[in-house]
Structures are given as structure tokens and as C-alpha cells.
CSV table of C-alpha atoms in Angstrom, one decimal:
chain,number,residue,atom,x,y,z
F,1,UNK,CA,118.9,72.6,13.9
F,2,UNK,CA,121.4,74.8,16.6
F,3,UNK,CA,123.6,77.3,16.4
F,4,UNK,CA,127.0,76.9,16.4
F,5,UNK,CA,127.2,78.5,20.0
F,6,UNK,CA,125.4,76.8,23.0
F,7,UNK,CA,125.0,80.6,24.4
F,8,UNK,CA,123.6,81.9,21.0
F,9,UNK,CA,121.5,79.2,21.5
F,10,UNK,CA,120.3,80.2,24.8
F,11,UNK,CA,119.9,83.6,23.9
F,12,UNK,CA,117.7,82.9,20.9
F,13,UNK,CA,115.3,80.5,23.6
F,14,UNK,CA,115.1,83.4,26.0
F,15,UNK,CA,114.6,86.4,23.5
F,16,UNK,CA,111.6,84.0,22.1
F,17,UNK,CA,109.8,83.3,25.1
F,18,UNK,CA,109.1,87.1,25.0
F,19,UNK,CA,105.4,87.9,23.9
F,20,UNK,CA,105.2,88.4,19.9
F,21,UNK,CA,108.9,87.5,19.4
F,22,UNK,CA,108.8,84.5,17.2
F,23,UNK,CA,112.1,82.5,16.8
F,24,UNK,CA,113.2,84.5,13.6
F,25,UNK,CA,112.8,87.7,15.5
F,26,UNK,CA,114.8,85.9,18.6
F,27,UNK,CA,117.8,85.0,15.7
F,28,UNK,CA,117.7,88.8,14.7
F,29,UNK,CA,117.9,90.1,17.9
F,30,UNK,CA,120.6,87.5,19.0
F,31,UNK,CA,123.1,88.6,16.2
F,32,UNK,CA,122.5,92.1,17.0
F,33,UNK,CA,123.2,91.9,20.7
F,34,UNK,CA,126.7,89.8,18.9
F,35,UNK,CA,127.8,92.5,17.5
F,36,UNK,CA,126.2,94.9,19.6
F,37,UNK,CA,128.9,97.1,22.1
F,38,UNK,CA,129.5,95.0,25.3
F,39,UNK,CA,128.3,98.1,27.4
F,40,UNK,CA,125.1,98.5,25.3
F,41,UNK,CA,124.1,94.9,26.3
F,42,UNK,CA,125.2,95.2,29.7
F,43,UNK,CA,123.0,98.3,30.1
F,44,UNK,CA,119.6,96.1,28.9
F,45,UNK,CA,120.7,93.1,30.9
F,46,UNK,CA,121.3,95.7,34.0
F,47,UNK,CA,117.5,97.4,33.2
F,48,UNK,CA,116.1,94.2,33.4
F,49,UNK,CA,117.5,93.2,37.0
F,50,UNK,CA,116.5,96.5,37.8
F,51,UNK,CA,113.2,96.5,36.7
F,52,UNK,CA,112.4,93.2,39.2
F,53,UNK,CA,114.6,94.9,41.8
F,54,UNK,CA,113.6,98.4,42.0
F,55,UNK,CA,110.0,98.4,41.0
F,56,UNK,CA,107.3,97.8,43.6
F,57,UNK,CA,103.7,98.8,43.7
F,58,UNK,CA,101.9,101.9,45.1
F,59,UNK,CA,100.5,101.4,48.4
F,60,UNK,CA,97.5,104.0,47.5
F,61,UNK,CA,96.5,103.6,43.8
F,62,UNK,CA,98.4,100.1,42.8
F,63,UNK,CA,100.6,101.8,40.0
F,64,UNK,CA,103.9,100.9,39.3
F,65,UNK,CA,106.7,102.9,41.2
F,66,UNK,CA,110.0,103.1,42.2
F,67,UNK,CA,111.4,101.2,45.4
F,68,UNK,CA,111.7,104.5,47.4
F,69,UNK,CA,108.7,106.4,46.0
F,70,UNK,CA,105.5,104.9,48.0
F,71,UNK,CA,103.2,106.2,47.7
F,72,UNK,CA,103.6,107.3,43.6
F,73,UNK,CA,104.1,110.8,42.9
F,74,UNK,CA,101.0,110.9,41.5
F,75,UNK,CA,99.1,110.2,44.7
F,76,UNK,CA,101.0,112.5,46.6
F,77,UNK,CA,101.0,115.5,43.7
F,78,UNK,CA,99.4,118.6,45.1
F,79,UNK,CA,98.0,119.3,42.0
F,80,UNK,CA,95.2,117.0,41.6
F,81,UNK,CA,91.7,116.5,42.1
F,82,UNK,CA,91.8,114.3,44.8
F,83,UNK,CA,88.2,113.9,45.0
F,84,UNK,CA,88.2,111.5,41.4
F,85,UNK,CA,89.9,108.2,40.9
F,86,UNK,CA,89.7,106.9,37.6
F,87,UNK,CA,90.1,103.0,37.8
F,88,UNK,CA,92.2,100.9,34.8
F,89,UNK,CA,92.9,97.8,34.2
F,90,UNK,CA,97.2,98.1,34.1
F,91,UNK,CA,100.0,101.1,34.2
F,92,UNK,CA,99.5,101.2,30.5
F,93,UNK,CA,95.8,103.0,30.8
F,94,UNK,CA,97.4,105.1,33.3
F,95,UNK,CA,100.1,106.5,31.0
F,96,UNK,CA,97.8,106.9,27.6
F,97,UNK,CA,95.6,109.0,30.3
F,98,UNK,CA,98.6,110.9,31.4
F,99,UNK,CA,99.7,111.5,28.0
F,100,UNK,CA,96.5,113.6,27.0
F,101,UNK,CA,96.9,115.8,30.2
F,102,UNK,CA,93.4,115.9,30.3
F,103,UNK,CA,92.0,114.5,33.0
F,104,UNK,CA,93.7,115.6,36.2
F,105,UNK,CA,92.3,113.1,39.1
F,106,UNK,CA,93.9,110.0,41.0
F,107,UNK,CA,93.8,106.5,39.6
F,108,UNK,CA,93.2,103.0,40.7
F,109,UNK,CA,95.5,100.5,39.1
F,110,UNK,CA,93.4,96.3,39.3
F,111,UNK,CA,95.9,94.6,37.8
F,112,UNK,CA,93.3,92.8,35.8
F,113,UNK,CA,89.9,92.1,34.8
F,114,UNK,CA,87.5,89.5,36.6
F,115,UNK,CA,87.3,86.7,33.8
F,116,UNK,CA,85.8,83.7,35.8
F,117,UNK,CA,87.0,81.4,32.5
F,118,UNK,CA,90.9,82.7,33.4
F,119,UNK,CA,90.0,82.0,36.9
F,120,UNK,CA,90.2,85.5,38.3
F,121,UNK,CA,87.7,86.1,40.4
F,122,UNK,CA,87.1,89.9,42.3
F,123,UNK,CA,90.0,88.9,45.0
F,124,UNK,CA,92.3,88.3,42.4
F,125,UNK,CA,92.4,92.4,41.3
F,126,UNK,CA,92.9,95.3,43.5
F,127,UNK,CA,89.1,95.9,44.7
F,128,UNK,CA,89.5,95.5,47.9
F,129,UNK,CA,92.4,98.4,47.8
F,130,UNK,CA,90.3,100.8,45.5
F,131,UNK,CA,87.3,100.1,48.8
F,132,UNK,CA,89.6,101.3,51.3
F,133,UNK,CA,90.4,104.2,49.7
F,134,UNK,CA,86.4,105.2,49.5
F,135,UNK,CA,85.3,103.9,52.5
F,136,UNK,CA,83.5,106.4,55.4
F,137,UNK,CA,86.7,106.0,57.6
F,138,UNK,CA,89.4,106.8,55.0
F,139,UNK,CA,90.1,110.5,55.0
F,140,UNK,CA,90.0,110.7,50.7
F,141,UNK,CA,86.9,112.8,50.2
F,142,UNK,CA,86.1,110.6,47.2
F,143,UNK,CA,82.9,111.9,45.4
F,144,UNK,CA,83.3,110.5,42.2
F,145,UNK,CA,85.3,107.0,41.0
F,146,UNK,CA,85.0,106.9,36.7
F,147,UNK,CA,85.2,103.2,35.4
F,148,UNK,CA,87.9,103.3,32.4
F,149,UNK,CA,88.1,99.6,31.6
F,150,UNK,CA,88.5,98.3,28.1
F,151,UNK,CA,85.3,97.4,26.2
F,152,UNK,CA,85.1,93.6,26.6
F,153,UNK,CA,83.2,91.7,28.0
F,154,UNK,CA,85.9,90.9,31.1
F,155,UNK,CA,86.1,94.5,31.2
F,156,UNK,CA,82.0,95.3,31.5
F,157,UNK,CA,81.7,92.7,34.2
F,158,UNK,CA,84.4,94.2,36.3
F,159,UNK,CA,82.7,97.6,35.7
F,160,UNK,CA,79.5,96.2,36.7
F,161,UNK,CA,80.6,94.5,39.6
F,162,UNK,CA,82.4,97.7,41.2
F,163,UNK,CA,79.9,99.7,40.4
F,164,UNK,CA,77.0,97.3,42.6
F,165,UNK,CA,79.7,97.9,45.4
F,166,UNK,CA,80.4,101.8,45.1
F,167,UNK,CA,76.4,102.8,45.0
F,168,UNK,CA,75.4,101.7,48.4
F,169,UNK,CA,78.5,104.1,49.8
F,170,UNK,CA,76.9,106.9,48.0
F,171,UNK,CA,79.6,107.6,45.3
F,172,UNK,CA,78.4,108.8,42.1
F,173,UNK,CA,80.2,106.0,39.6
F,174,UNK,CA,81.1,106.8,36.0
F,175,UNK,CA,82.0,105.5,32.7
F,176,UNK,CA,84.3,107.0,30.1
F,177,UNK,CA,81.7,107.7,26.8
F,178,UNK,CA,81.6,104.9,24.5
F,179,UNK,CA,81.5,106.5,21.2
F,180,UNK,CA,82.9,107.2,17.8
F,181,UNK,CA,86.6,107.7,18.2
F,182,UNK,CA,87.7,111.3,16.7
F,183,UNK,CA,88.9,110.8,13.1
F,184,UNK,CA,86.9,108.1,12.4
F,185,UNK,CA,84.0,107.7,9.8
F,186,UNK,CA,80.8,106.9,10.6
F,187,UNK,CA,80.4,104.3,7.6
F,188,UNK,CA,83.0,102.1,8.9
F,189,UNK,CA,81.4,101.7,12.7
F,190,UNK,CA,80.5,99.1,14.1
F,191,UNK,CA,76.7,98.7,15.3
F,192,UNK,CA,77.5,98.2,18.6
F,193,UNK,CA,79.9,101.3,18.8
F,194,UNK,CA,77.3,103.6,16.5
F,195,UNK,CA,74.2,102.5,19.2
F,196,UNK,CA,76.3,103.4,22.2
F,197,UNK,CA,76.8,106.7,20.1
F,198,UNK,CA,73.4,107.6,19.7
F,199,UNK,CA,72.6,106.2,23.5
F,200,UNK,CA,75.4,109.1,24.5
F,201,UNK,CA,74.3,111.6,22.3
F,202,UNK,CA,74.8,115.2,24.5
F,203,UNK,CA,73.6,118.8,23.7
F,204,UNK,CA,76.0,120.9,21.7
X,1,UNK,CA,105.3,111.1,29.0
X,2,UNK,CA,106.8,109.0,31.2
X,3,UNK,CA,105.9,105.9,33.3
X,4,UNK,CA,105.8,106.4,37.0
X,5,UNK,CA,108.9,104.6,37.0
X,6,UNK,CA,112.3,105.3,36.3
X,7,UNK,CA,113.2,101.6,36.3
X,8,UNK,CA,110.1,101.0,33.8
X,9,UNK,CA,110.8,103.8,31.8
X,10,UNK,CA,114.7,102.6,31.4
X,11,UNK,CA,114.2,99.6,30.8
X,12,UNK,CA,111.9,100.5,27.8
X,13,UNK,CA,114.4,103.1,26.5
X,14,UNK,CA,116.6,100.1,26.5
X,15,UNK,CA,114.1,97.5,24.7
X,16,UNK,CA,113.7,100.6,22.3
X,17,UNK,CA,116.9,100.0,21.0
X,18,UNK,CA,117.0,96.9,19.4
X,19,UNK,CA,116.2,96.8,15.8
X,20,UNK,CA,112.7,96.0,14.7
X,21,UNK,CA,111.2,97.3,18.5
X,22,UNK,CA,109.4,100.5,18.5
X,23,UNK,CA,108.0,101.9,21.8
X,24,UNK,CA,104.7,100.4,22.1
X,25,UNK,CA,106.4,97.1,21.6
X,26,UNK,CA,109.1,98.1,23.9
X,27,UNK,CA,106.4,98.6,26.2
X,28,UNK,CA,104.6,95.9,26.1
X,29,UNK,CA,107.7,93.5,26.6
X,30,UNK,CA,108.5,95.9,29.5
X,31,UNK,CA,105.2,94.7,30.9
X,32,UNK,CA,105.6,91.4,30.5
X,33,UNK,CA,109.1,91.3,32.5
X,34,UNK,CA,107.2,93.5,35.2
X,35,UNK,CA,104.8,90.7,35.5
X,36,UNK,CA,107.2,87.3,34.7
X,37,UNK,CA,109.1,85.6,37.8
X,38,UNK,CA,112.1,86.7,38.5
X,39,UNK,CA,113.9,83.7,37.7
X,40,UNK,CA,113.0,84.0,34.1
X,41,UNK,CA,113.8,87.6,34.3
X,42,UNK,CA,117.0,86.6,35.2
X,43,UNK,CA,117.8,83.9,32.4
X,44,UNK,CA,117.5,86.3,29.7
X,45,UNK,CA,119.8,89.0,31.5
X,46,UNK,CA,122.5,86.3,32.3
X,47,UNK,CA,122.3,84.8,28.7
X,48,UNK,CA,122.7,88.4,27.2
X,49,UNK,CA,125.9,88.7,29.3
X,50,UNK,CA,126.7,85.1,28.3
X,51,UNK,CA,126.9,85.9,24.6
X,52,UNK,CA,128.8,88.8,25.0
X,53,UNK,CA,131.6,86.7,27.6
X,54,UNK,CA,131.4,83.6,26.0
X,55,UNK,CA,131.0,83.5,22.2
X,56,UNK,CA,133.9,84.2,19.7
X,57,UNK,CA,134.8,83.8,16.3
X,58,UNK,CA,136.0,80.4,14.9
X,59,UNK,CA,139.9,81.0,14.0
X,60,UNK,CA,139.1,78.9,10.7
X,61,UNK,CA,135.6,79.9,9.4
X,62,UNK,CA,135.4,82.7,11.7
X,63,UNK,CA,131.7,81.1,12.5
X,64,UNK,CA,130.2,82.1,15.9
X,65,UNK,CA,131.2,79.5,18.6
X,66,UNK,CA,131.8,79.3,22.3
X,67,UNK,CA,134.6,79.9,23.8
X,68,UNK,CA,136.4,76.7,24.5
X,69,UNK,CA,135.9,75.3,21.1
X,70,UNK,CA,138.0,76.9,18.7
X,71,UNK,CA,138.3,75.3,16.2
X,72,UNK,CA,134.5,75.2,15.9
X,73,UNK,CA,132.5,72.0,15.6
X,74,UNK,CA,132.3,72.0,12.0
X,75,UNK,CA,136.1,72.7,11.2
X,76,UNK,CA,136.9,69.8,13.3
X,77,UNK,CA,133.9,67.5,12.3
X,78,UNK,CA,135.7,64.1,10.2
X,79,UNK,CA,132.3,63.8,8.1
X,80,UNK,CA,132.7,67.2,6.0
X,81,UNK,CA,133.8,67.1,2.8
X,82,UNK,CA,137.0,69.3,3.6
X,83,UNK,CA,138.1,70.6,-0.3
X,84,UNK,CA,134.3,72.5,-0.4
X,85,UNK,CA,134.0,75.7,1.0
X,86,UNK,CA,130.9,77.5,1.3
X,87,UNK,CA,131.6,81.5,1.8
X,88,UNK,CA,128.2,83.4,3.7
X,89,UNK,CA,128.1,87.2,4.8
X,90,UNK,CA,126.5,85.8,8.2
X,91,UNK,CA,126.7,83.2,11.0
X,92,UNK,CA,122.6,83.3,10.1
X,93,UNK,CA,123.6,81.6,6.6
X,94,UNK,CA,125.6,78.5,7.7
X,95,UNK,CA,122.2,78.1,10.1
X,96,UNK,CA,120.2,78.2,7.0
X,97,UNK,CA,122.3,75.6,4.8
X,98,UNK,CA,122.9,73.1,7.7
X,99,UNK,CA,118.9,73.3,8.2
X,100,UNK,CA,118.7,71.7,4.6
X,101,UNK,CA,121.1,68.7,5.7
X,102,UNK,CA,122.0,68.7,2.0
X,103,UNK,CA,125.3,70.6,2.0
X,104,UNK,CA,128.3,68.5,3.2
X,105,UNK,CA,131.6,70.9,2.7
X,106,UNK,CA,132.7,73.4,4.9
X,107,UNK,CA,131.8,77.3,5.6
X,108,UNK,CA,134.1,80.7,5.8
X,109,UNK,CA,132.0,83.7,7.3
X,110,UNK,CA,133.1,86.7,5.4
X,111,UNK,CA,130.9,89.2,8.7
X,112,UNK,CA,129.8,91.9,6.1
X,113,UNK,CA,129.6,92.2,2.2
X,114,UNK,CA,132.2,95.2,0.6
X,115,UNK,CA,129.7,98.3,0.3
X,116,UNK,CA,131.9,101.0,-0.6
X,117,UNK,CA,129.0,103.8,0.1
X,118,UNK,CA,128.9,102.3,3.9
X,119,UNK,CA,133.1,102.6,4.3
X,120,UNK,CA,133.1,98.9,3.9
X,121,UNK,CA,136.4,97.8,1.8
X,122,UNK,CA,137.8,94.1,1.3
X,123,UNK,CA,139.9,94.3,4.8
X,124,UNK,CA,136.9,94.9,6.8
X,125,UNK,CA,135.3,91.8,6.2
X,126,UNK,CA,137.3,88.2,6.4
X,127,UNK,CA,138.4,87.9,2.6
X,128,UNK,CA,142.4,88.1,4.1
X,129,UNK,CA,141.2,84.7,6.5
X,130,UNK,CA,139.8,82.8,3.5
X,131,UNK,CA,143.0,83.4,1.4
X,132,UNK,CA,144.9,81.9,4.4
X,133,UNK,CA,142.8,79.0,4.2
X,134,UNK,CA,142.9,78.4,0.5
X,135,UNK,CA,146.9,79.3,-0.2
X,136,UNK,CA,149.2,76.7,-1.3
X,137,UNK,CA,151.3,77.0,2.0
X,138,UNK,CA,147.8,76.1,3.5
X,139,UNK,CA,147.2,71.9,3.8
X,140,UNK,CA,143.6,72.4,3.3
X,141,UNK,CA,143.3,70.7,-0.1
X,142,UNK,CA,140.5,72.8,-1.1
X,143,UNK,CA,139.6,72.1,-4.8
X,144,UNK,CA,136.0,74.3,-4.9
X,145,UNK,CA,135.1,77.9,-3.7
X,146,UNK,CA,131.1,78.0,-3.7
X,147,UNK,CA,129.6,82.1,-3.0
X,148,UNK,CA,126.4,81.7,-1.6
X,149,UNK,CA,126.1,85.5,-0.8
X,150,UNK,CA,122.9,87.8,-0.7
X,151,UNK,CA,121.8,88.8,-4.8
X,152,UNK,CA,122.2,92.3,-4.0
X,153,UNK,CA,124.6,94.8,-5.6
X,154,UNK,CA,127.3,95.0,-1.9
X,155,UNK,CA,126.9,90.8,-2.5
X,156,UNK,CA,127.7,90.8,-6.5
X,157,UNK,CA,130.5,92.9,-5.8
X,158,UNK,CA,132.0,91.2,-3.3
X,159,UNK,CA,131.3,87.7,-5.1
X,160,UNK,CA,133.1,89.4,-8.1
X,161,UNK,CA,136.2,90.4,-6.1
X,162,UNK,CA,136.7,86.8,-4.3
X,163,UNK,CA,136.5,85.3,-7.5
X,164,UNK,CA,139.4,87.6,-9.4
X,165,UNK,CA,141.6,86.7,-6.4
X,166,UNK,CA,140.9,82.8,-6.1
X,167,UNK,CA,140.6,81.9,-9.9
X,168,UNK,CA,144.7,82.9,-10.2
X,169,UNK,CA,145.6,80.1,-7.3
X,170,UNK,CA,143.8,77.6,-9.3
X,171,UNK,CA,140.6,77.3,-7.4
X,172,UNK,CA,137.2,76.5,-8.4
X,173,UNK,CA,135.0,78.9,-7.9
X,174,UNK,CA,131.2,78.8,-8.1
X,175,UNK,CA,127.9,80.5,-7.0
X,176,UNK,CA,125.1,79.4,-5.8
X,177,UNK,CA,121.9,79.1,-9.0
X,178,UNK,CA,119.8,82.4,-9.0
X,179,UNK,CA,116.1,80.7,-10.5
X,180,UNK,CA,112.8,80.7,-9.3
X,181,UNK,CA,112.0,79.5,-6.3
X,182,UNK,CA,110.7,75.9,-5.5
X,183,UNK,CA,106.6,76.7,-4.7
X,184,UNK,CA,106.7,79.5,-6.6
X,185,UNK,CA,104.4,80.8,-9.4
X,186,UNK,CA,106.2,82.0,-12.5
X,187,UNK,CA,103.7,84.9,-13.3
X,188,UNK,CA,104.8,86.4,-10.5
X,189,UNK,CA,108.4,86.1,-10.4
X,190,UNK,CA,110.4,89.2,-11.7
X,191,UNK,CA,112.1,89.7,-14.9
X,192,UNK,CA,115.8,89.7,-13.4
X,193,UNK,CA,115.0,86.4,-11.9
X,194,UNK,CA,113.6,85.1,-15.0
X,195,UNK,CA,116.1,86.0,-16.9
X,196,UNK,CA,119.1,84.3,-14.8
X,197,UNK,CA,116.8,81.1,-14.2
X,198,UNK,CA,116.3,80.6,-18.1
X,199,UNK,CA,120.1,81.6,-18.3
X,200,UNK,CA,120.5,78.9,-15.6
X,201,UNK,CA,118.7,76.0,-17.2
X,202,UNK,CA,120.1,72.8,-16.9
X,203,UNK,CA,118.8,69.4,-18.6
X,204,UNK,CA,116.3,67.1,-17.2
């Protein structure tokens, strides 16, 4: 069954092709954007042009940045310790590490995981980028690269695998602690999580 | 915190906006365009603008329909039963009944319910349109009025107001059964609904 409008219609097919936007949600969204200000929907329409237009990759680290700003302003800040890349797997990780102000290094952006069954192999992410940023010949001064990929087991391969490559140049490679999340109680761990925990125990 | 890119972070802010999209979902969609061709990218912004150029309200049932085709598809269809009309708050409604195939008559879109404590009154929403349709000056022949709005209080309201101003001109008007729904299971059906279903019966 259609719509009454061949472009509700095509709004509804586009809105649902979006990840986790089922058709109902697409039907919602198409009868706000009806009765939504015309400027209001020509500002989202003109963001996502933009986005395809404007946004282009960091030549350094492989984050996203503005067409205009390469490299990022975080690998050309003067006030970080250039001497640590922290690698993730998208611009997500990047922001959730930003937004704790913690940790105050450079990052490497893959663009992935290595998950032979998706067919991406190691030429498929940026490793060859995050090498030339270590290698004896680049200027970087890279002592130390931590490994901040998500816990599966795409994620432990890729670790594993950059890790086999870093060692031989002498870098001293890391992982972010696997361990009980702050908050959390202890009777509702996993096994897995609760062994790492134990594994990682440190000296208060 | 924001992304490394103003084109990222805008287009986010914009995805932000639309009802049932928080930020993390905002994000991840934002992701997704980043990473979708550009063609695609392009479809949804040119059927946003679409909606907005090309869709307008059916002079009869004031139903959503391109431009170009006004009198919509229904008015003008020869296989409705023309002296039924079916009044719905929402283009989303007449979607709903035509999925059931059952329904043969004809629709008036009232675009809102009266809800005095939001500043809606009768003259905001299309009551005025339906009167033209149903007058005696009018060649319609329209012999039934059925209300088929939402069973909330803004809907009784405005059920109860259509009715006091059709009932004079001769007009049959009805409502749609409240009961309990087909699949249901009666122990868990609420009083009010129990009530107007046993209210409601009907022999067998």
C-alpha cells in the first residue's frame, strides 16, 4: 500500500534505508519533515550535501576533518604528547576518548577491523598509514602506540596483528585495561571480563 | 565535545532534530552517510526538498498529494462509494484504512484534533472544509459521516463537536466500534475498553 504522494513515497524509501529506521519510523519522520518549516528541511538536506562535500580524511591520523583543515587540528595541536598514538577502529572512539579529556596523545583512525569472513584483510584499514607514521625515517618520535580496539574477536586480531608489526621497530605497544567497568557490580560480570580483571590486577 | 568536523558535527545537530533521534542515534546515521556513496547521499537530500516543493494538500479531503493532482486520486477514483466519508486527524490514517482494502467511501483529513490546552480551536484544523463538502449547496450526496479519530480526550472532543454540527443538516453520523482488539486477550484488556466493547455488542 502507497501513499497518496509519489514524493512521500520516496521520502519514506530513503528515510528507511537509514540503519535502524524501520518503515514506521521512515512514515514518522516523513510527516514531520511535511509539516516541518521549509528552511528547517532545507538546512538537513543542505548538511547532508555538505557532509559528502566538505569532509575528507586526515592525511596524518585518518580522522575525519574538514576540506581545508589537513592535517586535523588534533595532529597539528601544540598541546599533545606527540610521542603516543592511540589507534581506534572509527571517529566515534576518537570522540568518546576526547570526551573524557583524559588521555592527551595523537590517534590513528583504521577505518575498520580485519575480519577475513567480511573480506577485509590488513590492506583494507589504514595500517600501512599508522607504519609510516612510526617508521625510523618519519620525524614522529613515536615511543609508545596503545591498541584501543573494541573487544571482539575482529578487534583482537587486528590488535594482534599490529602489534607482530610494531615490536620488531622497537615500540613499546599497549592495550587499554580490560576490566570491570566503574559502576558496575561484580555479580553481574561476565567470566571472561572478571578473569581479564584479575589478570590486570595492579598495586593500590 | 565535538567531532573534528564542523560538517559532521552539523549535520548531527541537524539529525538531532527530528523527533524520536537522540544524539547517539544522530551519530550513528551521521556515520553511515559519511561512509554511503554519494549518490544515495544525494537521493535522500533531493527527496527531502521534493516533499517540501512538490506535495500539497488535496482541495477536497485535504489528503497529502503531489502537486499536479489535485483533486487527489481518491476524490476522483469512480470505484468509491462517494455518500461515505471517513474523517482522520492524519494523512497516516487514510494509509492505515486503505491497508485493510475493506473500507470503500471516501476520506476528509481534519490535520489536528481541537485541544484547547495546546491553542488548537475548530478553525485550526479542516472542520470549515468538511462542512463545504457535506452542505446542501454541495452535489456530493453524502448520506454518512463516519469519525474514526484517535480515543483520546483532544479526539472525543472533536468527534463530539463534528457531530452537533452535521446531525442538524441531516447527516448520518457514526464512529468507528471502541472493543477489544482482534488477537487480543481479554484479561488484559482495560476496564474503559471493556466497558465500551460490552456496551458495543452486537449479535452473532
Amino acid at each position: 500500500m502507497r501513499y497518496s504522494s509519489g514524493a512521500v513515497e520516496a521520502l519514506i524509501e530513503e528515510f528507511a534505508k537509514l540503519p535502524g529506521i524501520g518503515r514506521k519510523t521512515a512514515q514518522r519522520l516523513t510527516m514531520h519533515v511535511l509539516q516541518e518549516r521549509r528552511g528547517e528541511v532545507e538546512k538537513l538536506a543542505a548538511a547532508l550535501i555538505d557532509v559528502k562535500e566538505k569532509v575528507v580524511r586526515c592525511s596524518i591520523c585518518q580522522n575525519i576533518t574538514d576540506l581545508g583543515t589537513d592535517p586535523c587540528l588534533l595532529c597539528t595541536s601544540t598541546g599533545r604528547d606527540r610521542s603516543v598514538i592511540c589507534v581506534v577502529e572509527s571517529p566515534t572512539e576518537v570522540l568518546a576518548f576526547e570526551k573524557t579529556g583524559h588521555y592527551k596523545g595523537l590517534y590513528h583512525v583504521l577505518h575498520g577491523v580485519i575480519s577475513p569472513l567480511d573480506g577485509v584483510g590488513p590492506d583494507d584499514i589504514k595500517v600501512r598509514e599508522l607504519l609510516a607514521r612510526i617508521s625510523p625515517d618519519s620525524e614522529g618520535g613515536v615511543r609508545e602506540v596503545v591498541l584501543a580496539l573494541n573487544p571482539t574477536v575482529e578487534g583482537e586480531t587486528t590488535s594482534l596483528y599490529i602489534s607482530k608489526l610494531l615490536k620488531p621497530l622497537g615500540i613499546n605497544v599497549t592495550r587499554i585495561a580490560r576490566g570491570i567497568p566503574v559502576g558496575a557490580e561484580l555479580e553481574f560480570i561476565d567470566e571472561a571480563t572478571l578473569s581479564r580483571a584479575m589478570d590486570g590486577r595492579s598495586a593500590v
